Tab-separated table of C-alpha atoms and ligand atoms in Angstrom:
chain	number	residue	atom	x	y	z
A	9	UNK	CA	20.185	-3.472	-0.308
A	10	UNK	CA	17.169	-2.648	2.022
A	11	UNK	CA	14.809	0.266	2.497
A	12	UNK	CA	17.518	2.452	4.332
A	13	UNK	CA	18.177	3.338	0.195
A	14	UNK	CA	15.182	5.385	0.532
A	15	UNK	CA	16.768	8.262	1.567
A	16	UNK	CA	15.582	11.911	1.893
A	17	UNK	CA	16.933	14.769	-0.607
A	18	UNK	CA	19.218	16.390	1.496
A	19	UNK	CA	16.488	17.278	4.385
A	20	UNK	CA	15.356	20.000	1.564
A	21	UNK	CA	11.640	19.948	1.979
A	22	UNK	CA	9.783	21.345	-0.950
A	23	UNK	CA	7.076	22.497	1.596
A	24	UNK	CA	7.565	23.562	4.998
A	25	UNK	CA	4.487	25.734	5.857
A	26	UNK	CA	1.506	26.697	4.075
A	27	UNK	CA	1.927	28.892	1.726
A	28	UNK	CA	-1.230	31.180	1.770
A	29	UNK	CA	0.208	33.429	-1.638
A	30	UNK	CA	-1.773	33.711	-4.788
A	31	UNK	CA	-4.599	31.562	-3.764
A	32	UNK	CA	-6.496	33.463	-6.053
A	33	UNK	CA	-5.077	32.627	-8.737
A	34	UNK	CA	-8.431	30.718	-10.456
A	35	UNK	CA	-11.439	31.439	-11.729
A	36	UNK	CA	-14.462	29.294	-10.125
A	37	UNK	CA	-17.790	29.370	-11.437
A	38	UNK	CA	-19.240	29.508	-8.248
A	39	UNK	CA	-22.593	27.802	-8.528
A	40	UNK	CA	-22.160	25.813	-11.465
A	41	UNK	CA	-24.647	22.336	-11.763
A	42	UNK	CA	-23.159	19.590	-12.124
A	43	UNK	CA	-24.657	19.034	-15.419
A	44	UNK	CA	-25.747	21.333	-18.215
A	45	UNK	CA	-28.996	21.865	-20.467
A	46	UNK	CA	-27.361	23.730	-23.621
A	47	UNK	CA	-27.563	21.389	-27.151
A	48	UNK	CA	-24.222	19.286	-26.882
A	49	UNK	CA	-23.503	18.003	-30.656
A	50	UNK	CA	-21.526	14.841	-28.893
A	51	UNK	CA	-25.234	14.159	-27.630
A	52	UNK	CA	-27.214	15.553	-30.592
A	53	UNK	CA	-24.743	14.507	-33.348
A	54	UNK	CA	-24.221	11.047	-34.852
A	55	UNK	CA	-19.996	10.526	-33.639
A	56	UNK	CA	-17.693	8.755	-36.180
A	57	UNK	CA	-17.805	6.254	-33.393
A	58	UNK	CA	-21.125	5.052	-34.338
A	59	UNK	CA	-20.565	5.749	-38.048
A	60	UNK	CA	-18.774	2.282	-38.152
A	61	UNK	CA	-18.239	-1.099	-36.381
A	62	UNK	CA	-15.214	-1.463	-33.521
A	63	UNK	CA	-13.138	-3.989	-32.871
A	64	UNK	CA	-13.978	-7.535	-32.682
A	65	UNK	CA	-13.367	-9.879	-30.057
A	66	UNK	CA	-10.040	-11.508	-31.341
A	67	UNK	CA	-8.405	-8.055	-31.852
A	68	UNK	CA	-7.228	-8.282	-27.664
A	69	UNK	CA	-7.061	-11.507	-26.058
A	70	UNK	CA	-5.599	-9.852	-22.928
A	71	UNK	CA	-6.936	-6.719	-22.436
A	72	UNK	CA	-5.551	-3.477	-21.249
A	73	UNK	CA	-6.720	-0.246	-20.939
A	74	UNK	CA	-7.843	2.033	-23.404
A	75	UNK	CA	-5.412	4.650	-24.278
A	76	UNK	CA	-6.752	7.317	-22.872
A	77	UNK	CA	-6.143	6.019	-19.945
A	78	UNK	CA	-2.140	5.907	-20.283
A	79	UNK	CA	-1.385	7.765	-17.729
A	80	UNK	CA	-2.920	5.655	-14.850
A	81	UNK	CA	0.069	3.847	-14.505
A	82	UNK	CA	3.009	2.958	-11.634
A	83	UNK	CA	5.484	5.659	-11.034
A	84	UNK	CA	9.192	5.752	-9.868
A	85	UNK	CA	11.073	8.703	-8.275
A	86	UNK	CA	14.599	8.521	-9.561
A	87	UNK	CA	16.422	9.991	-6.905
A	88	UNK	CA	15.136	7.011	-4.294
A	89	UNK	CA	17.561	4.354	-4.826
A	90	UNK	CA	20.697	4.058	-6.756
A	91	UNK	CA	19.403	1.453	-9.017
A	92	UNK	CA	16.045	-0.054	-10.072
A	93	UNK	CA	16.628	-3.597	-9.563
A	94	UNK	CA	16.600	-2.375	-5.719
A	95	UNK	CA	13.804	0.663	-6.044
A	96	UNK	CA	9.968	1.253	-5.276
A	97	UNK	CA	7.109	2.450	-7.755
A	98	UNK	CA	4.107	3.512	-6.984
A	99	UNK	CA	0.486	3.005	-7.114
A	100	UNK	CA	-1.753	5.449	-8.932
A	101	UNK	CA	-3.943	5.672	-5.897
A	102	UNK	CA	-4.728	9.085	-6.862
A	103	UNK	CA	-6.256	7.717	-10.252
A	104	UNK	CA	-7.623	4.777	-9.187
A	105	UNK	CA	-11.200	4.148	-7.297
A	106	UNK	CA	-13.419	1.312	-5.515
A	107	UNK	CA	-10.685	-0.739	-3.387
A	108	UNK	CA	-9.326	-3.154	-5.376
A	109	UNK	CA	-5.904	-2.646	-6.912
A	110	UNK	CA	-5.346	-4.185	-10.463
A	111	UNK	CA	-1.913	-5.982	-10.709
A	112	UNK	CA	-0.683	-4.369	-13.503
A	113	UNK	CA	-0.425	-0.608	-11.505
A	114	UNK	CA	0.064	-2.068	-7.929
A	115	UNK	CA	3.156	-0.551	-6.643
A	116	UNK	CA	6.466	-3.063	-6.602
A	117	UNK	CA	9.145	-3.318	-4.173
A	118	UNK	CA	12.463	-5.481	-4.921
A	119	UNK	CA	16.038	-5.624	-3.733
A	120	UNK	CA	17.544	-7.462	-6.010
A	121	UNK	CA	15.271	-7.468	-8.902
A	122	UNK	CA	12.085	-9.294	-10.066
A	123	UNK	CA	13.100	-12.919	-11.209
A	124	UNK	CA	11.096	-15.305	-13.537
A	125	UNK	CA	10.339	-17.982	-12.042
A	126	UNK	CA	8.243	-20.893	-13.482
A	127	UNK	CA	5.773	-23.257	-11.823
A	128	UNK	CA	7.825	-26.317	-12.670
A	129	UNK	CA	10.736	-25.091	-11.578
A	130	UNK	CA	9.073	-23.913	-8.391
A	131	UNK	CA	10.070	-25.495	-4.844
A	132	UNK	CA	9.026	-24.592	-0.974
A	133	UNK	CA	10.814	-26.129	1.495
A	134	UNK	CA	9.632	-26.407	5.034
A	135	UNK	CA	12.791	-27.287	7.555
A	136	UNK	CA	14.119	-26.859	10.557
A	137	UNK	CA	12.467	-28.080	14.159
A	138	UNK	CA	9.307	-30.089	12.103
A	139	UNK	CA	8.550	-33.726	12.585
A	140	UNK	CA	8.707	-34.185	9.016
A	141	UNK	CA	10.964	-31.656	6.623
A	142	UNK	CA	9.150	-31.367	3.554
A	143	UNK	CA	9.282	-30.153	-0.187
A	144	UNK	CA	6.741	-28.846	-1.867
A	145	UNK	CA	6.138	-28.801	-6.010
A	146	UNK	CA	3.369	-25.573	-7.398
A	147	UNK	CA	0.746	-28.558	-8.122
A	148	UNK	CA	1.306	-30.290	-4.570
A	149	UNK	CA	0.298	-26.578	-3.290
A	150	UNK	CA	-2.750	-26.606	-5.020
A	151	UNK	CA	-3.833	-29.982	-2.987
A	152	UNK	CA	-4.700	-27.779	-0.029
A	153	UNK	CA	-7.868	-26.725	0.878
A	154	UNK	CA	-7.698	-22.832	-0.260
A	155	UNK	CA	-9.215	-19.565	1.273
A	156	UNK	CA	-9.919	-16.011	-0.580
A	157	UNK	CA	-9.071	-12.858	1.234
A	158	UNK	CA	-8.812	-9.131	0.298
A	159	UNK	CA	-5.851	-7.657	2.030
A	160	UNK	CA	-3.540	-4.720	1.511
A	161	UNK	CA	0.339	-4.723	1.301
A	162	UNK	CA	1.886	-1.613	2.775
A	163	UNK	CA	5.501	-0.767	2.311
A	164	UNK	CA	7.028	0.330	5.849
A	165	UNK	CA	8.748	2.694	3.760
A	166	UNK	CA	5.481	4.574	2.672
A	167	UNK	CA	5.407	8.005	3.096
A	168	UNK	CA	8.650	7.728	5.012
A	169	UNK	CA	9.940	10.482	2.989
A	170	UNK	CA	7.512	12.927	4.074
A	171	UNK	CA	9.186	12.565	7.732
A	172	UNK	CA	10.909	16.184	7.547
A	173	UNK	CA	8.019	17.641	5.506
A	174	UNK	CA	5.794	17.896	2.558
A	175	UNK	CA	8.236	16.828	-0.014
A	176	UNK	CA	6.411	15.128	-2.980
A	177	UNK	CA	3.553	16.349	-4.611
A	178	UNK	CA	0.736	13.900	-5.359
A	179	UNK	CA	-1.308	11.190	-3.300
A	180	UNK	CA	1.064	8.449	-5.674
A	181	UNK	CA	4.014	9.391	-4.464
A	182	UNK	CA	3.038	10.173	-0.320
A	183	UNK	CA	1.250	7.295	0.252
A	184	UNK	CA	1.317	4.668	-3.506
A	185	UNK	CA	3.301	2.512	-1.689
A	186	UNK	CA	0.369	0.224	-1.266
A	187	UNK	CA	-2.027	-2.169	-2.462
A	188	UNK	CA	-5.001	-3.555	-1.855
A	189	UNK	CA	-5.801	-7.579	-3.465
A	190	UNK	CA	-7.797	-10.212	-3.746
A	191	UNK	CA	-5.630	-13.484	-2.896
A	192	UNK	CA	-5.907	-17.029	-3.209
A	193	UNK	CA	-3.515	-19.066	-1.609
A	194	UNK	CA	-3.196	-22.304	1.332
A	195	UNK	CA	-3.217	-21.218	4.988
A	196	UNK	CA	0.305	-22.017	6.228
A	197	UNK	CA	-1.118	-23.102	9.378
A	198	UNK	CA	-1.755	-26.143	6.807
A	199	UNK	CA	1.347	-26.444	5.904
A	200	UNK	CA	3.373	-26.081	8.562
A	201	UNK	CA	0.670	-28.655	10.381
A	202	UNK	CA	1.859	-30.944	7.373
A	203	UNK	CA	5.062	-31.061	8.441
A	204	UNK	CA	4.526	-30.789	11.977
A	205	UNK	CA	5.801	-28.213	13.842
A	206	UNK	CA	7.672	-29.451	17.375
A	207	UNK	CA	6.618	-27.393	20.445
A	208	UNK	CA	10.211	-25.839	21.209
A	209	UNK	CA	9.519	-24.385	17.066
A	210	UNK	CA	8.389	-20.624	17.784
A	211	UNK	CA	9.320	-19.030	15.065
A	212	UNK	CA	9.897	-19.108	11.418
A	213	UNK	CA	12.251	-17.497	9.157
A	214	UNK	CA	11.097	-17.297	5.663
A	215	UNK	CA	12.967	-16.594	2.180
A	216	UNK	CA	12.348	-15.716	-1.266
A	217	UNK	CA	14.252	-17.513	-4.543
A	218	UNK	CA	15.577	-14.080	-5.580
A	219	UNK	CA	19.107	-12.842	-5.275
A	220	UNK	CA	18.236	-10.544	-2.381
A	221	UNK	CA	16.118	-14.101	-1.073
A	222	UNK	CA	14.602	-10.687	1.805
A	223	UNK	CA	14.936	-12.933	4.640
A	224	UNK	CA	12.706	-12.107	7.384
A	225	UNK	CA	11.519	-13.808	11.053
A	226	UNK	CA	7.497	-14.016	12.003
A	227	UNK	CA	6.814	-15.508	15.258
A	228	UNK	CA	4.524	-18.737	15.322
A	229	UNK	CA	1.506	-17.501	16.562
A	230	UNK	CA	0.988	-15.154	13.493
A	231	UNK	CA	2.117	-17.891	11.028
A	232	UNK	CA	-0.269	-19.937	12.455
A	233	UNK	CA	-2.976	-17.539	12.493
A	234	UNK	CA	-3.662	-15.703	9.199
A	235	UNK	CA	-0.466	-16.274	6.999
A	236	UNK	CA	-1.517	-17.683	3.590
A	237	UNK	CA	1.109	-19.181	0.864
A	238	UNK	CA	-0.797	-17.273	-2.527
A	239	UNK	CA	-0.668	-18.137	-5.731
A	240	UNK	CA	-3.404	-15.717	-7.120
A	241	UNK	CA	-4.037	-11.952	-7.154
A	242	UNK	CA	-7.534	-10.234	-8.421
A	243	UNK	CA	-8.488	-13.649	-9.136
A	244	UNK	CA	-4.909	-14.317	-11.771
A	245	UNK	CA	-1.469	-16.036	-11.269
A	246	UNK	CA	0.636	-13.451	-9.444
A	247	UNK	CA	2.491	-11.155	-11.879
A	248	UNK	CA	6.644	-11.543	-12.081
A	249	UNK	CA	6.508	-8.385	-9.952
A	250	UNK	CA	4.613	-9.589	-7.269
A	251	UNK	CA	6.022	-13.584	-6.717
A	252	UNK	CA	5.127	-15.484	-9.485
A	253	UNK	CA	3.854	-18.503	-8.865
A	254	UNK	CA	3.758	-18.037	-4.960
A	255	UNK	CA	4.160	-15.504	-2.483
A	256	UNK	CA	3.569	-14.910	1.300
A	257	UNK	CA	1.104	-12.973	2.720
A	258	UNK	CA	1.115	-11.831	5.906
A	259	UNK	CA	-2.369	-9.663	6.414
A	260	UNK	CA	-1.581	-5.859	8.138
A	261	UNK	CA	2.415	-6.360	8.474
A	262	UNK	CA	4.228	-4.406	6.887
A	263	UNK	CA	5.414	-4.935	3.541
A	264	UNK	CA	8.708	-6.656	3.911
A	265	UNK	CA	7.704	-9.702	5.201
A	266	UNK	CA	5.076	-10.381	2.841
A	267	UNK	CA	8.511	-12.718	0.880
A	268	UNK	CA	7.920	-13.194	-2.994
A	269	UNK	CA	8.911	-16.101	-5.071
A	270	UNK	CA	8.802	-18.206	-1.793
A	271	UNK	CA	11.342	-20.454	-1.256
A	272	UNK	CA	12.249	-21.574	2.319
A	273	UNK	CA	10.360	-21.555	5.651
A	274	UNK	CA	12.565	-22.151	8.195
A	275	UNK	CA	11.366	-22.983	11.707
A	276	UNK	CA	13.430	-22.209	14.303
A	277	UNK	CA	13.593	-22.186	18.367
A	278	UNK	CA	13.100	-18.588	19.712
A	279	UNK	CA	13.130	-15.206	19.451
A	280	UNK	CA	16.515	-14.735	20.071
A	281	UNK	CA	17.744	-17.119	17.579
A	282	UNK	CA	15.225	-15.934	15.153
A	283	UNK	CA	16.936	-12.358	15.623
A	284	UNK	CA	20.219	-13.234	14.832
A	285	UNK	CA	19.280	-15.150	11.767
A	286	UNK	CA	17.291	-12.267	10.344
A	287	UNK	CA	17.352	-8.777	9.026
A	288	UNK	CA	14.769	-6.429	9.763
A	289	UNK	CA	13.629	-2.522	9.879
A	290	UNK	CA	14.156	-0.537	12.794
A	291	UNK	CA	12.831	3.210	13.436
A	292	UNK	CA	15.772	4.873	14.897
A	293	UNK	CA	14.402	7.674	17.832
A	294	UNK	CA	15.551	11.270	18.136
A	295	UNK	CA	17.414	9.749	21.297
A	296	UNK	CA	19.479	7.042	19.591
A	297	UNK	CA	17.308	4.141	20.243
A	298	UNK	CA	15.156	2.140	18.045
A	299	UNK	CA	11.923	0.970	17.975
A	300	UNK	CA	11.694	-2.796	16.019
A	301	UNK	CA	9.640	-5.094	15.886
A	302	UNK	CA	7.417	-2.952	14.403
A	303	UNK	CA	5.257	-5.172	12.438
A	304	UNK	CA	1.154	-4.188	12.226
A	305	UNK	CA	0.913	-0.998	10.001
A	306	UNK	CA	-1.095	1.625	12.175
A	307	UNK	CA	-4.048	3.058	11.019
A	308	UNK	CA	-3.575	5.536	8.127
A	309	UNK	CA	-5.849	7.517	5.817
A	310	UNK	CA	-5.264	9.818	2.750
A	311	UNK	CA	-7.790	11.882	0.383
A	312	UNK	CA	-6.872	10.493	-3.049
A	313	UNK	CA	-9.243	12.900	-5.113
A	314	UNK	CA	-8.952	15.995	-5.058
A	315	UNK	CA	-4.718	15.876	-4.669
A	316	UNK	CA	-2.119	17.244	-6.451
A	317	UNK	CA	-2.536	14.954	-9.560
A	318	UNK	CA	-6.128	15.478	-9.266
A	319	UNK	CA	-7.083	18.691	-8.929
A	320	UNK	CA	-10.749	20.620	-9.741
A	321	UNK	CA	-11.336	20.873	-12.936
A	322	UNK	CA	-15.516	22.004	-12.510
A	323	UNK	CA	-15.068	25.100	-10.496
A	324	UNK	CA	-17.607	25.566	-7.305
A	325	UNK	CA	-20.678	23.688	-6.768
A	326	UNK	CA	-21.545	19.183	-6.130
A	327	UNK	CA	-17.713	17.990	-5.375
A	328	UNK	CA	-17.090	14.147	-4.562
A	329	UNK	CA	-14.100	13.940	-1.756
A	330	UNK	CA	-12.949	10.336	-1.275
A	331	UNK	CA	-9.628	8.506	-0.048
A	332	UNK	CA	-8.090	5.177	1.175
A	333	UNK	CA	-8.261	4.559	4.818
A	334	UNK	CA	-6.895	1.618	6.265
A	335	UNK	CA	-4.954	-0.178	9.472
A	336	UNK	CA	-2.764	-3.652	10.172
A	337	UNK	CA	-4.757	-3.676	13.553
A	338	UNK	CA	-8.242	-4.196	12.590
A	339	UNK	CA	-10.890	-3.028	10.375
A	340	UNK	CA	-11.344	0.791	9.917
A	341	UNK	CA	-14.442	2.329	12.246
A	342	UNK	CA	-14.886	5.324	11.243
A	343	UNK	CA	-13.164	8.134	9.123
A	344	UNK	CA	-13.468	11.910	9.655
A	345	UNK	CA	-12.798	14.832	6.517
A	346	UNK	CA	-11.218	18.490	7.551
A	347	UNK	CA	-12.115	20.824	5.223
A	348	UNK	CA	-10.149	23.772	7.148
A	349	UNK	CA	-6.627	22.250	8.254
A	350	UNK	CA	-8.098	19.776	11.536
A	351	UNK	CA	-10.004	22.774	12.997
A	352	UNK	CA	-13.706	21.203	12.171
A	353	UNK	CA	-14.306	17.411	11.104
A	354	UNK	CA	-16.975	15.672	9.557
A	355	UNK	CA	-17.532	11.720	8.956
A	356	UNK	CA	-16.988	10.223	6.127
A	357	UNK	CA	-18.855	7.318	4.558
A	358	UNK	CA	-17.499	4.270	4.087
A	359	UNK	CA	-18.203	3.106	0.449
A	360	UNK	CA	-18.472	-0.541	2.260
A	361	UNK	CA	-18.849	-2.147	5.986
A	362	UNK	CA	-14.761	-1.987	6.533
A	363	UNK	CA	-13.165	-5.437	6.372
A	364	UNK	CA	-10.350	-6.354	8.494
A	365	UNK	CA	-6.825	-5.894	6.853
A	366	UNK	CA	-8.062	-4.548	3.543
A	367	UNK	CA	-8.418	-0.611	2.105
A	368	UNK	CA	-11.735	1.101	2.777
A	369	UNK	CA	-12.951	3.559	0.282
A	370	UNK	CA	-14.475	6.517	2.183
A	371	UNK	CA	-16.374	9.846	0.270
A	372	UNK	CA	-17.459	12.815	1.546
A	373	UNK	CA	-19.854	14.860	-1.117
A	374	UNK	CA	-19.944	18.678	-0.465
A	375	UNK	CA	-21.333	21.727	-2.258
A	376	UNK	CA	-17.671	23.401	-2.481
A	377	UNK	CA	-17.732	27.167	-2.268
A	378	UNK	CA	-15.109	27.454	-4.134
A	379	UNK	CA	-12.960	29.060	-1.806
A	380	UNK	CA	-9.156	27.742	-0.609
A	381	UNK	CA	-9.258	24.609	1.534
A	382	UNK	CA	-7.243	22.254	3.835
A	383	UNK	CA	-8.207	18.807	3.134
A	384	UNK	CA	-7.440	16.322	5.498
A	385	UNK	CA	-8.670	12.850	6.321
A	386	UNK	CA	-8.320	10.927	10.141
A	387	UNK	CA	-9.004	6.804	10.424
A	388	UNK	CA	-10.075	5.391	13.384
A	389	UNK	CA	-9.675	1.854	13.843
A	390	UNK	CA	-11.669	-0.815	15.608
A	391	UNK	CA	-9.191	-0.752	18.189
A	392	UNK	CA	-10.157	2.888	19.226
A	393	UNK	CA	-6.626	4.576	17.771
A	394	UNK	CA	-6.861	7.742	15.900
A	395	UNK	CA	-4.511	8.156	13.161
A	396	UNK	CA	-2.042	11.044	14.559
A	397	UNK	CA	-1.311	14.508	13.031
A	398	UNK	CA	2.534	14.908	11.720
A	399	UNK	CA	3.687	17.177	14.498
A	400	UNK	CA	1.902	14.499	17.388
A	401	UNK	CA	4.260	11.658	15.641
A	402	UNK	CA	7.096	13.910	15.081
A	403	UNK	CA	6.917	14.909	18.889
A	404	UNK	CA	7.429	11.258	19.686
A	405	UNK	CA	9.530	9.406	16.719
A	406	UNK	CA	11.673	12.901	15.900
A	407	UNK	CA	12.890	13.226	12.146
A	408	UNK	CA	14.788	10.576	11.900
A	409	UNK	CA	13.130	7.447	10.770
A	410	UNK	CA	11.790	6.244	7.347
A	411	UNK	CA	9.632	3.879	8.321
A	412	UNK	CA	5.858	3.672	9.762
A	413	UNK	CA	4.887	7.240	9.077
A	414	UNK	CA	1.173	7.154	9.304
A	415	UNK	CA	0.812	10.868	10.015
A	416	UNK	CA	-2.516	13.117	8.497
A	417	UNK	CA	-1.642	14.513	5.278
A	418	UNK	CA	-2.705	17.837	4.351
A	419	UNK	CA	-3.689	18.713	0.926
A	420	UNK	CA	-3.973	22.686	0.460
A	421	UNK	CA	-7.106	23.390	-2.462
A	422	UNK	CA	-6.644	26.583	-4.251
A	423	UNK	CA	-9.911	29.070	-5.739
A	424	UNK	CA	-8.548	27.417	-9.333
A	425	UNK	CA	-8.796	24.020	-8.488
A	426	UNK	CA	-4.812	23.324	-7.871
A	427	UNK	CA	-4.226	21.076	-5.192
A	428	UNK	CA	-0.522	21.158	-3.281
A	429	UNK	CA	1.044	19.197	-0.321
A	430	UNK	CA	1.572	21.417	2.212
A	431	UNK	CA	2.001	20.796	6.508
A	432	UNK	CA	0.695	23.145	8.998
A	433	UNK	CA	2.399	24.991	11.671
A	434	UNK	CA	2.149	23.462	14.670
B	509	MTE	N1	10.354	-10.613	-1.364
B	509	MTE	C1	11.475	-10.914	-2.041
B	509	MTE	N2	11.753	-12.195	-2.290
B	509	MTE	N3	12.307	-9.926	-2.487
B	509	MTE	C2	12.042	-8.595	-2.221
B	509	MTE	O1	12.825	-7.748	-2.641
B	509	MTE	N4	10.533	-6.959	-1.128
B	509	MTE	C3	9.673	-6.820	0.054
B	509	MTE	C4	8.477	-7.770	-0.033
B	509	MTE	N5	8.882	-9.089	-0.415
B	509	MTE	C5	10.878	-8.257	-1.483
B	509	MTE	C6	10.028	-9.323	-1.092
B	509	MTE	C7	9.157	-5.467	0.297
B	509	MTE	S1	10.186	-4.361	1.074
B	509	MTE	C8	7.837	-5.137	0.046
B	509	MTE	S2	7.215	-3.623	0.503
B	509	MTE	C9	6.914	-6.082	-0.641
B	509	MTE	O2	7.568	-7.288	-0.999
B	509	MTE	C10	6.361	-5.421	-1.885
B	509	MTE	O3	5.552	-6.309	-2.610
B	509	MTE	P1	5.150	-5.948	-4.120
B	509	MTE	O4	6.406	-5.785	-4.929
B	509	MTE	O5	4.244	-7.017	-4.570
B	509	MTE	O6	4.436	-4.616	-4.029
B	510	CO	CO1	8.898	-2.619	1.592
């Protein structure tokens, strides 16, 4: 199974202009404080809350979160794939804030399923053109010196099924197939120095210990360069989901070769034989070509709040815009808000100085008037690229591909608050 399972409904987009109807449909309070003066008997009352004593400190060893938060969880859209041992979910994004994505909602991604896999039962094998072919137990891992990086994991597939318009309706489902994690692993420049890779070695092909084992080729020089073997996420042991005990990751590539419950690194002569040995996504052209080797993830942005699963509740007056901006190509420069469709921007700011490879929380606080809007959100990336509008990637990539759809989103704000994915003439 691969990502090609992520197929369209039937090219029937839910969306395919903006629909400018009842828009005024609400009822904004147009001026409204953030904040009120009246007597509030949950202030001025003692609450049955404070009328006895909570829990104590044995009642949750591992702790989740409270129940009212139940619905800040990972999503799955049935109609994706055929089965879920080979489907996506998503990441709340549209719930979540700050950068870091806890495990237990961080989207997943698995063609064959995700295995259990214990640290004693855990072996990586280095072969192929090294001085030295070597095998690797969990604790002989944890011999090498160890870095910490934040870095987020994009799906190629993301958002790929917005490629023949606005089709799903929430921030989660356009653009949740990411995350954004704190990892601990060995470099594998370490390892692979270990076992000593001969000069005519220029690639590596690297598996996982699941059914599926996702195969994929990474040329030298980026093994060599920021590649770590991880054993932690947010600071834990990877979850099942995500590789338990060890993964790969491979800072802003796409998704696919970041392997899970890693197995095998295979090093191997060139290119060419790398090709042959591997699978890998393409992005098939309007003229019958394909682009691949399509690794780095291009600069991409989305407002997560408001969105369709997050629209205004407060009516007119202080409102706190903020999003996810983020590129495989370098650290995020600068982000720019469109209140009106791309016609006017404004800059953002960035929650934190951008790092390199990892999500970067952006806000832009307005006085709403509470009249219909066009949200939109642009990254730029150290590198100087703009993140594209839909119809300027469309004009070049057609409607045919899945992957590496990095186009603006548009989020249409109603007078009531409602928030719906819509795409603008061009
Ligand atoms: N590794 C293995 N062994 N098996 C898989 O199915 N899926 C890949 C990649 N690594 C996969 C894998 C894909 S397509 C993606 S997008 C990422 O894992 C998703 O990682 P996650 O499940 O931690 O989000
Ligand atoms: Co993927």
């Amino acid at each position: 199974m691969s990502d090609d399972d992520l197929r369209q409904e039937g090219g029937t987009s839910r969306r395919d202009f903006l629909r400018t109807a009842g828009l005024a449909a609400g009822g904004a309070v147009v001026g409204a404080a953030a904040g009120a003066q009246e007597a509030d008997p949950l202030i001025t009352e003692v609450q049955e809350w404070a009328s006895a004593t909570g829990e104590g400190v044995d009642a949750t060893p591992y702790g989740m979160p409270i129940r009212f938060e139940s619905d800040v969880v990972r999503r799955t859209v049935s109609w994706l794939t055929a089965d879920p041992i080979s489907s996506i979910n998503f990441t709340p994004i549209h719930a979540l804030d700050g950068t870091i994505t806890p495990q237990g909602c961080a989207f997943e991604r698995h063609h064959s399923g995700a295995i259990e896999l214990s640290k004693d039962n855990y072996r990586l094998m280095i072969t192929g053109l090294v001085d030295r072919p070597l095998v690797f137990t969990f604790d002989d891992l944890m011999r090498f010196p160890r870095e910490n990086h934040v870095y987020f994991c994009e799906c190629a597939a993301n958002s790929g099924m917005e490629w023949a318009g606005a089709q799903l309706n929430g921030a989660q489902f356009t653009h949740g197939m990411i995350h954004n994690m704190e990892y601990s692993g060995v470099p594998l420049r370490i390892l692979l120095e270990e076992a000593g890779v001969k000069p005519e070695g220029q690639w590596i092909f690297v598996e996982g210990a699941d059914a599926s084992s996702n195969g994929r080729s990474i040329p030298m020089e980026k093994a060599m360069d920021d590649v770590l073997v991880a054993f932690t996420a947010n600071g834990e042991a990877l979850r099942k989901e995500h590789g338990y005990p060890v993964r790969l990751v491979v800072p802003g590539w796409e998704g696919n070769m970041w392997v899970k419950w890693l197995r095998r690194i295979g090093v191997t002569h060139s290119a060419v034989e790398a090709r042959e040995e591997t699978s890998k996504y393409t992005d098939l052209m309007p003229d019958g070509r394909a682009r691949k080797w399509t690794w780095a993830m291009d600069a991409k942005s989305v407002i997560t709040s408001p969105s369709p699963q997050m629209p205004i509740r407060h009516g007119a007056g202080p409102l706190v815009l903020t999003g996810l901006a983020w590129s495989g190509r370098g650290a995020i420069e600068r982000v720019d808000v469109s209140l009106d469709g791309g016609v006017n921007w404004q800059t953002a700011r960035l929650a934190a100085p951008a790092q390199k490879f990892a999500l970067t929380r952006f806000y832009l606080d307005i006085e709403w008037d509470g009249r219909p809007m066009l949200l939109q959100s642009r990254a730029i990336d150290e590198t100087g690229y703009v993140q594209p509008t839909k119809h300027q990637l469309r004009a070049i990539r057609g409607l045919n591909s899945v992957y590496h759809n990095n186009g603006i989103q548009t989020w249409a704000v109603y007078e009531n608050g409602a928030v719906e994915n819509v795409e603008l003439d061009a």
